[in-house]
GROMACS .gro file of C-alpha atoms in nm:
model
  355
    1UNK     CA    1  12.999   1.623  10.098
    2UNK     CA    2  12.826   1.323   9.947
    3UNK     CA    3  12.898   1.439   9.592
    4UNK     CA    4  13.182   1.600   9.397
    5UNK     CA    5  13.268   1.651   9.029
    6UNK     CA    6  13.532   1.472   8.825
    7UNK     CA    7  13.760   1.616   8.557
    8UNK     CA    8  13.476   1.579   8.306
    9UNK     CA    9  13.252   1.794   8.532
   10UNK     CA   10  13.024   1.498   8.603
   11UNK     CA   11  12.862   1.479   8.947
   12UNK     CA   12  12.985   1.167   9.126
   13UNK     CA   13  12.841   1.014   9.444
   14UNK     CA   14  13.110   0.928   9.699
   15UNK     CA   15  12.978   0.574   9.746
   16UNK     CA   16  13.047   0.501   9.378
   17UNK     CA   17  13.369   0.702   9.344
   18UNK     CA   18  13.702   0.558   9.226
   19UNK     CA   19  14.002   0.622   9.452
   20UNK     CA   20  14.229   0.662   9.148
   21UNK     CA   21  14.027   0.953   9.006
   22UNK     CA   22  14.066   1.319   9.095
   23UNK     CA   23  13.755   1.493   9.233
   24UNK     CA   24  13.677   1.858   9.291
   25UNK     CA   25  13.438   2.067   9.499
   26UNK     CA   26  13.162   2.206   9.273
   27UNK     CA   27  13.175   2.535   9.463
   28UNK     CA   28  13.539   2.633   9.502
   29UNK     CA   29  13.679   2.391   9.237
   30UNK     CA   30  13.963   2.275   9.462
   31UNK     CA   31  14.061   1.908   9.497
   32UNK     CA   32  13.873   1.706   9.755
   33UNK     CA   33  13.960   1.381   9.930
   34UNK     CA   34  13.748   1.067   9.908
   35UNK     CA   35  13.684   0.916  10.250
   36UNK     CA   36  13.523   0.578  10.265
   37UNK     CA   37  13.539   0.293  10.514
   38UNK     CA   38  13.341   0.055  10.733
   39UNK     CA   39  13.290   0.310  11.011
   40UNK     CA   40  13.214   0.622  10.811
   41UNK     CA   41  12.962   0.723  10.548
   42UNK     CA   42  13.139   0.760  10.214
   43UNK     CA   43  13.198   1.130  10.149
   44UNK     CA   44  13.435   1.391  10.008
   45UNK     CA   45  13.625   1.638  10.224
   46UNK     CA   46  13.834   1.944  10.149
   47UNK     CA   47  14.206   1.922  10.207
   48UNK     CA   48  14.343   2.072  10.525
   49UNK     CA   49  14.390   2.448  10.501
   50UNK     CA   50  14.144   2.501  10.217
   51UNK     CA   51  13.884   2.774  10.246
   52UNK     CA   52  13.557   2.704  10.068
   53UNK     CA   53  13.285   2.967  10.097
   54UNK     CA   54  13.018   2.723   9.979
   55UNK     CA   55  13.074   2.405  10.176
   56UNK     CA   56  13.073   2.419  10.557
   57UNK     CA   57  13.320   2.166  10.694
   58UNK     CA   58  13.359   1.937  10.874
   59UNK     CA   59  13.038   1.738  10.840
   60UNK     CA   60  12.929   1.504  11.118
   61UNK     CA   61  12.837   1.142  11.052
   62UNK     CA   62  12.483   1.233  11.158
   63UNK     CA   63  12.465   1.495  10.885
   64UNK     CA   64  12.604   1.267  10.615
   65UNK     CA   65  12.380   0.978  10.721
   66UNK     CA   66  12.073   1.198  10.742
   67UNK     CA   67  12.117   1.326  10.387
   68UNK     CA   68  12.132   0.972  10.251
   69UNK     CA   69  11.831   0.868  10.454
   70UNK     CA   70  11.624   1.167  10.345
   71UNK     CA   71  11.711   1.099   9.980
   72UNK     CA   72  11.547   0.757  10.023
   73UNK     CA   73  11.261   0.907  10.224
   74UNK     CA   74  11.165   1.163   9.959
   75UNK     CA   75  11.232   0.921   9.672
   76UNK     CA   76  11.567   0.904   9.494
   77UNK     CA   77  11.405   0.968   9.157
   78UNK     CA   78  11.282   1.306   9.287
   79UNK     CA   79  11.595   1.407   9.480
   80UNK     CA   80  11.916   1.576   9.376
   81UNK     CA   81  12.191   1.550   9.636
   82UNK     CA   82  12.389   1.864   9.718
   83UNK     CA   83  12.327   2.054   9.393
   84UNK     CA   84  12.547   2.359   9.348
   85UNK     CA   85  12.336   2.668   9.278
   86UNK     CA   86  12.591   2.882   9.099
   87UNK     CA   87  12.386   3.204   9.095
   88UNK     CA   88  12.373   3.226   9.474
   89UNK     CA   89  12.684   3.012   9.549
   90UNK     CA   90  12.495   2.777   9.781
   91UNK     CA   91  12.457   2.401   9.808
   92UNK     CA   92  12.141   2.280   9.981
   93UNK     CA   93  12.168   1.931  10.124
   94UNK     CA   94  11.897   1.813   9.887
   95UNK     CA   95  11.656   1.952   9.633
   96UNK     CA   96  11.326   1.769   9.607
   97UNK     CA   97  11.122   1.805   9.289
   98UNK     CA   98  10.749   1.824   9.357
   99UNK     CA   99  10.443   1.898   9.147
  100UNK     CA  100  10.457   2.265   9.253
  101UNK     CA  101  10.830   2.302   9.189
  102UNK     CA  102  11.163   2.245   9.357
  103UNK     CA  103  11.214   2.255   9.733
  104UNK     CA  104  11.564   2.297   9.888
  105UNK     CA  105  11.612   2.090  10.204
  106UNK     CA  106  11.857   2.214  10.467
  107UNK     CA  107  11.944   1.948  10.727
  108UNK     CA  108  12.076   2.152  11.020
  109UNK     CA  109  12.263   1.949  11.280
  110UNK     CA  110  12.497   2.208  11.434
  111UNK     CA  111  12.452   2.563  11.558
  112UNK     CA  112  12.407   2.833  11.295
  113UNK     CA  113  12.427   3.209  11.343
  114UNK     CA  114  12.117   3.423  11.277
  115UNK     CA  115  12.315   3.613  11.014
  116UNK     CA  116  12.408   3.299  10.822
  117UNK     CA  117  12.055   3.161  10.846
  118UNK     CA  118  11.909   3.485  10.712
  119UNK     CA  119  12.170   3.497  10.435
  120UNK     CA  120  12.090   3.144  10.318
  121UNK     CA  121  11.717   3.212  10.315
  122UNK     CA  122  11.779   3.533  10.120
  123UNK     CA  123  11.982   3.340   9.863
  124UNK     CA  124  11.699   3.097   9.800
  125UNK     CA  125  11.457   3.386   9.779
  126UNK     CA  126  11.657   3.525   9.487
  127UNK     CA  127  11.572   3.205   9.298
  128UNK     CA  128  11.207   3.211   9.413
  129UNK     CA  129  11.273   2.898   9.621
  130UNK     CA  130  11.135   2.839   9.969
  131UNK     CA  131  11.371   2.621  10.176
  132UNK     CA  132  11.259   2.364  10.430
  133UNK     CA  133  11.478   2.346  10.740
  134UNK     CA  134  11.498   2.000  10.897
  135UNK     CA  135  11.668   1.984  11.238
  136UNK     CA  136  11.900   1.718  11.378
  137UNK     CA  137  11.952   1.552  11.716
  138UNK     CA  138  12.113   1.847  11.893
  139UNK     CA  139  11.803   2.059  11.835
  140UNK     CA  140  11.565   1.771  11.903
  141UNK     CA  141  11.712   1.705  12.246
  142UNK     CA  142  11.735   2.066  12.364
  143UNK     CA  143  11.444   2.250  12.197
  144UNK     CA  144  11.231   2.377  12.487
  145UNK     CA  145  11.216   2.757  12.456
  146UNK     CA  146  11.064   3.009  12.216
  147UNK     CA  147  11.405   3.168  12.149
  148UNK     CA  148  11.534   2.829  12.027
  149UNK     CA  149  11.225   2.771  11.813
  150UNK     CA  150  11.213   3.117  11.653
  151UNK     CA  151  11.487   3.080  11.387
  152UNK     CA  152  11.333   2.768  11.230
  153UNK     CA  153  10.961   2.774  11.307
  154UNK     CA  154  10.731   2.791  11.005
  155UNK     CA  155  10.356   2.838  10.971
  156UNK     CA  156  10.104   2.644  10.763
  157UNK     CA  157   9.725   2.640  10.754
  158UNK     CA  158   9.721   2.265  10.826
  159UNK     CA  159   9.976   2.248  11.108
  160UNK     CA  160   9.991   2.599  11.253
  161UNK     CA  161  10.344   2.683  11.373
  162UNK     CA  162  10.565   2.379  11.322
  163UNK     CA  163  10.918   2.233  11.318
  164UNK     CA  164  11.060   1.931  11.135
  165UNK     CA  165  11.320   1.691  11.277
  166UNK     CA  166  11.505   1.404  11.111
  167UNK     CA  167  11.577   1.111  11.343
  168UNK     CA  168  11.881   0.933  11.202
  169UNK     CA  169  11.855   0.649  11.456
  170UNK     CA  170  11.519   0.545  11.310
  171UNK     CA  171  11.538   0.712  10.966
  172UNK     CA  172  11.209   0.892  11.030
  173UNK     CA  173  11.075   1.245  10.995
  174UNK     CA  174  10.910   1.394  11.302
  175UNK     CA  175  10.676   1.693  11.309
  176UNK     CA  176  10.615   1.922  11.605
  177UNK     CA  177  10.307   2.127  11.522
  178UNK     CA  178  10.053   2.367  11.676
  179UNK     CA  179  10.346   2.515  11.869
  180UNK     CA  180  10.255   2.763  12.143
  181UNK     CA  181  10.441   2.931  12.426
  182UNK     CA  182  10.352   3.014  12.784
  183UNK     CA  183  10.430   3.331  12.979
  184UNK     CA  184  10.784   3.211  13.050
  185UNK     CA  185  10.860   3.127  12.687
  186UNK     CA  186  10.836   2.748  12.729
  187UNK     CA  187  10.689   2.571  12.426
  188UNK     CA  188  10.407   2.320  12.394
  189UNK     CA  189  10.325   2.120  12.081
  190UNK     CA  190  10.184   1.805  11.924
  191UNK     CA  191  10.422   1.536  11.793
  192UNK     CA  192  10.362   1.333  11.478
  193UNK     CA  193  10.567   1.085  11.281
  194UNK     CA  194  10.545   1.160  10.907
  195UNK     CA  195  10.517   0.834  10.717
  196UNK     CA  196  10.523   0.973  10.364
  197UNK     CA  197  10.252   0.996  10.098
  198UNK     CA  198  10.059   1.236  10.320
  199UNK     CA  199  10.030   0.982  10.603
  200UNK     CA  200  10.114   1.064  10.963
  201UNK     CA  201  10.103   0.896  11.302
  202UNK     CA  202  10.023   1.078  11.627
  203UNK     CA  203  10.286   1.038  11.901
  204UNK     CA  204  10.191   1.267  12.189
  205UNK     CA  205  10.054   1.603  12.294
  206UNK     CA  206  10.303   1.815  12.493
  207UNK     CA  207  10.044   2.061  12.616
  208UNK     CA  208  10.120   2.376  12.814
  209UNK     CA  209   9.962   2.381  13.157
  210UNK     CA  210   9.905   2.733  13.288
  211UNK     CA  211   9.964   2.770  13.662
  212UNK     CA  212   9.978   3.049  13.917
  213UNK     CA  213  10.341   2.944  13.969
  214UNK     CA  214  10.422   3.075  13.620
  215UNK     CA  215  10.271   3.415  13.702
  216UNK     CA  216  10.460   3.436  14.031
  217UNK     CA  217  10.779   3.323  13.859
  218UNK     CA  218  10.748   3.593  13.592
  219UNK     CA  219  10.681   3.860  13.854
  220UNK     CA  220  10.995   3.748  14.037
  221UNK     CA  221  11.193   3.760  13.713
  222UNK     CA  222  11.080   4.118  13.660
  223UNK     CA  223  11.182   4.218  14.014
  224UNK     CA  224  11.519   4.044  13.989
  225UNK     CA  225  11.576   4.177  13.638
  226UNK     CA  226  11.523   4.533  13.762
  227UNK     CA  227  11.735   4.480  14.073
  228UNK     CA  228  12.029   4.360  13.863
  229UNK     CA  229  11.952   4.605  13.582
  230UNK     CA  230  11.904   4.339  13.315
  231UNK     CA  231  11.884   4.526  12.980
  232UNK     CA  232  11.566   4.349  12.871
  233UNK     CA  233  11.372   4.459  13.176
  234UNK     CA  234  11.538   4.800  13.206
  235UNK     CA  235  11.417   4.902  12.859
  236UNK     CA  236  11.059   4.818  12.958
  237UNK     CA  237  11.104   5.002  13.289
  238UNK     CA  238  11.242   5.307  13.110
  239UNK     CA  239  10.934   5.305  12.889
  240UNK     CA  240  10.713   5.287  13.199
  241UNK     CA  241  10.911   5.570  13.365
  242UNK     CA  242  10.862   5.790  13.058
  243UNK     CA  243  10.486   5.737  13.093
  244UNK     CA  244  10.481   5.784  13.473
  245UNK     CA  245  10.424   5.417  13.551
  246UNK     CA  246  10.621   5.131  13.706
  247UNK     CA  247  10.678   4.790  13.554
  248UNK     CA  248  10.632   4.630  13.897
  249UNK     CA  249  10.268   4.743  13.911
  250UNK     CA  250  10.161   4.534  13.612
  251UNK     CA  251   9.796   4.433  13.673
  252UNK     CA  252   9.706   4.067  13.731
  253UNK     CA  253   9.481   4.046  13.426
  254UNK     CA  254   9.785   4.107  13.201
  255UNK     CA  255   9.878   3.749  13.286
  256UNK     CA  256   9.545   3.611  13.166
  257UNK     CA  257   9.552   3.403  12.846
  258UNK     CA  258   9.890   3.251  12.934
  259UNK     CA  259   9.922   3.049  12.612
  260UNK     CA  260  10.007   3.243  12.294
  261UNK     CA  261  10.147   3.190  11.944
  262UNK     CA  262  10.529   3.157  11.942
  263UNK     CA  263  10.615   3.505  11.817
  264UNK     CA  264  10.686   3.628  12.170
  265UNK     CA  265  10.948   3.519  12.417
  266UNK     CA  266  10.867   3.578  12.783
  267UNK     CA  267  10.751   3.938  12.737
  268UNK     CA  268  10.388   3.906  12.619
  269UNK     CA  269  10.243   4.008  12.959
  270UNK     CA  270  10.472   4.314  12.971
  271UNK     CA  271  10.379   4.398  12.613
  272UNK     CA  272  10.010   4.389  12.707
  273UNK     CA  273  10.070   4.621  13.004
  274UNK     CA  274  10.266   4.876  12.800
  275UNK     CA  275  10.001   4.869  12.529
  276UNK     CA  276   9.740   4.939  12.797
  277UNK     CA  277   9.951   5.238  12.912
  278UNK     CA  278   9.942   5.387  12.562
  279UNK     CA  279   9.570   5.324  12.530
  280UNK     CA  280   9.503   5.487  12.868
  281UNK     CA  281   9.691   5.798  12.763
  282UNK     CA  282   9.433   5.865  12.495
  283UNK     CA  283   9.200   5.970  12.777
  284UNK     CA  284   8.853   5.865  12.885
  285UNK     CA  285   8.580   5.871  12.619
  286UNK     CA  286   8.840   5.895  12.341
  287UNK     CA  287   8.805   5.662  12.046
  288UNK     CA  288   9.062   5.402  11.942
  289UNK     CA  289   9.073   5.235  11.600
  290UNK     CA  290   9.270   4.946  11.455
  291UNK     CA  291   9.518   5.174  11.278
  292UNK     CA  292   9.600   5.355  11.604
  293UNK     CA  293   9.640   5.021  11.779
  294UNK     CA  294   9.901   4.905  11.530
  295UNK     CA  295  10.084   5.238  11.558
  296UNK     CA  296  10.110   5.175  11.932
  297UNK     CA  297  10.240   4.824  11.865
  298UNK     CA  298  10.511   4.965  11.635
  299UNK     CA  299  10.630   5.187  11.923
  300UNK     CA  300  10.668   4.881  12.142
  301UNK     CA  301  10.798   4.638  11.885
  302UNK     CA  302  11.171   4.726  11.918
  303UNK     CA  303  11.151   4.610  12.280
  304UNK     CA  304  10.980   4.280  12.205
  305UNK     CA  305  11.192   3.970  12.258
  306UNK     CA  306  11.065   3.773  11.960
  307UNK     CA  307  11.386   3.602  11.849
  308UNK     CA  308  11.507   3.574  11.492
  309UNK     CA  309  11.192   3.467  11.304
  310UNK     CA  310  11.391   3.384  10.992
  311UNK     CA  311  11.114   3.178  10.831
  312UNK     CA  312  10.832   3.418  10.914
  313UNK     CA  313  10.734   3.688  10.667
  314UNK     CA  314  10.628   4.032  10.786
  315UNK     CA  315  10.276   3.959  10.667
  316UNK     CA  316  10.261   3.635  10.867
  317UNK     CA  317  10.397   3.814  11.173
  318UNK     CA  318  10.127   4.078  11.150
  319UNK     CA  319   9.855   3.816  11.101
  320UNK     CA  320   9.966   3.631  11.412
  321UNK     CA  321  10.011   3.953  11.605
  322UNK     CA  322   9.652   4.039  11.512
  323UNK     CA  323   9.535   3.725  11.695
  324UNK     CA  324   9.721   3.836  12.007
  325UNK     CA  325   9.574   4.187  11.981
  326UNK     CA  326   9.220   4.056  11.931
  327UNK     CA  327   9.247   3.851  12.249
  328UNK     CA  328   9.395   4.144  12.442
  329UNK     CA  329   9.128   4.389  12.326
  330UNK     CA  330   8.862   4.142  12.436
  331UNK     CA  331   9.030   4.117  12.779
  332UNK     CA  332   9.034   4.497  12.806
  333UNK     CA  333   8.664   4.508  12.724
  334UNK     CA  334   8.594   4.239  12.983
  335UNK     CA  335   8.781   4.446  13.244
  336UNK     CA  336   8.605   4.772  13.159
  337UNK     CA  337   8.889   4.955  12.984
  338UNK     CA  338   8.736   4.956  12.637
  339UNK     CA  339   8.388   4.952  12.487
  340UNK     CA  340   8.324   4.856  12.125
  341UNK     CA  341   8.151   5.132  11.925
  342UNK     CA  342   8.189   4.986  11.576
  343UNK     CA  343   8.391   4.747  11.357
  344UNK     CA  344   8.755   4.774  11.471
  345UNK     CA  345   8.667   5.081  11.677
  346UNK     CA  346   8.647   5.123  12.056
  347UNK     CA  347   8.600   5.393  12.319
  348UNK     CA  348   8.831   5.422  12.620
  349UNK     CA  349   8.613   5.380  12.929
  350UNK     CA  350   8.874   5.336  13.201
  351UNK     CA  351   9.238   5.433  13.257
  352UNK     CA  352   9.523   5.295  13.464
  353UNK     CA  353   9.642   5.564  13.700
  354UNK     CA  354  10.001   5.697  13.699
  355UNK     CA  355  10.233   5.560  13.969
   0.00000   0.00000   0.00000
């Protein structure tokens, strides 16, 4: 912790603390130890054996350094370090005061469970606060897959799906935006350095390159997953069995449009196929509307590997899912399975045959 309270309940920054004074954790009110030296960032730590439900210990030097750096980055006159929010018993790393209100900043350097992440977001929601999650070096170095992105990815009209990283080595904020995933769940994105005051600097474009290798690789994954009875693939196969189809017979055009928004893992092609199965079962010349389409999606949704989209509202999920459905419906029309007969209404013109 960079801050603690003294016996007069004043918030004291560790860098300015007096070693002769007693200091306490604002959350659990137990005594804390001042640690300060040439090799460590000045901070307070709980005594060995203490159990504080508010402060997660121990903190790395990266985490302590990053909080100081971000306080300077956002402007010290607008930042409160580690404020204790008594109502929800949480301490964000910083709270930044902006024209539109206060924004909690969570600087996440170590692994965090989906349950804890969801709980912290829910706490802020009780106070009508929307947290911003900024990721540290561990995430920066290993973030390559949709499942890793899902817990922290956020959407904005300006940047699409994005992530924020704090680079302690250079004291800079980095943005990965317009995030997309391919059929195998690998992510692509654009990198920017955020300079403050609304300024940014382009770094590079990590674009996804669709290849036939990806399609072949996914087909092999399906075959191997079924051979070794991998639960993820077995649940899709069981669905196909119940509708007299086989997962292995997924048509080639289900692999078209290999780049999608990052709400899917590596199952978007399978999802398309199973949705086509449900559409086919309506029968030739039967009509399909948007409401029916979403009912079909809800049947499939429990099987979707979408990860823990902790920062994605249900409304945002449905909006992004709508984009995927629009593209898929257009593909089905191009391949002769559907014919548009009105706004958000189609007629089934072709069926896939049972296995």
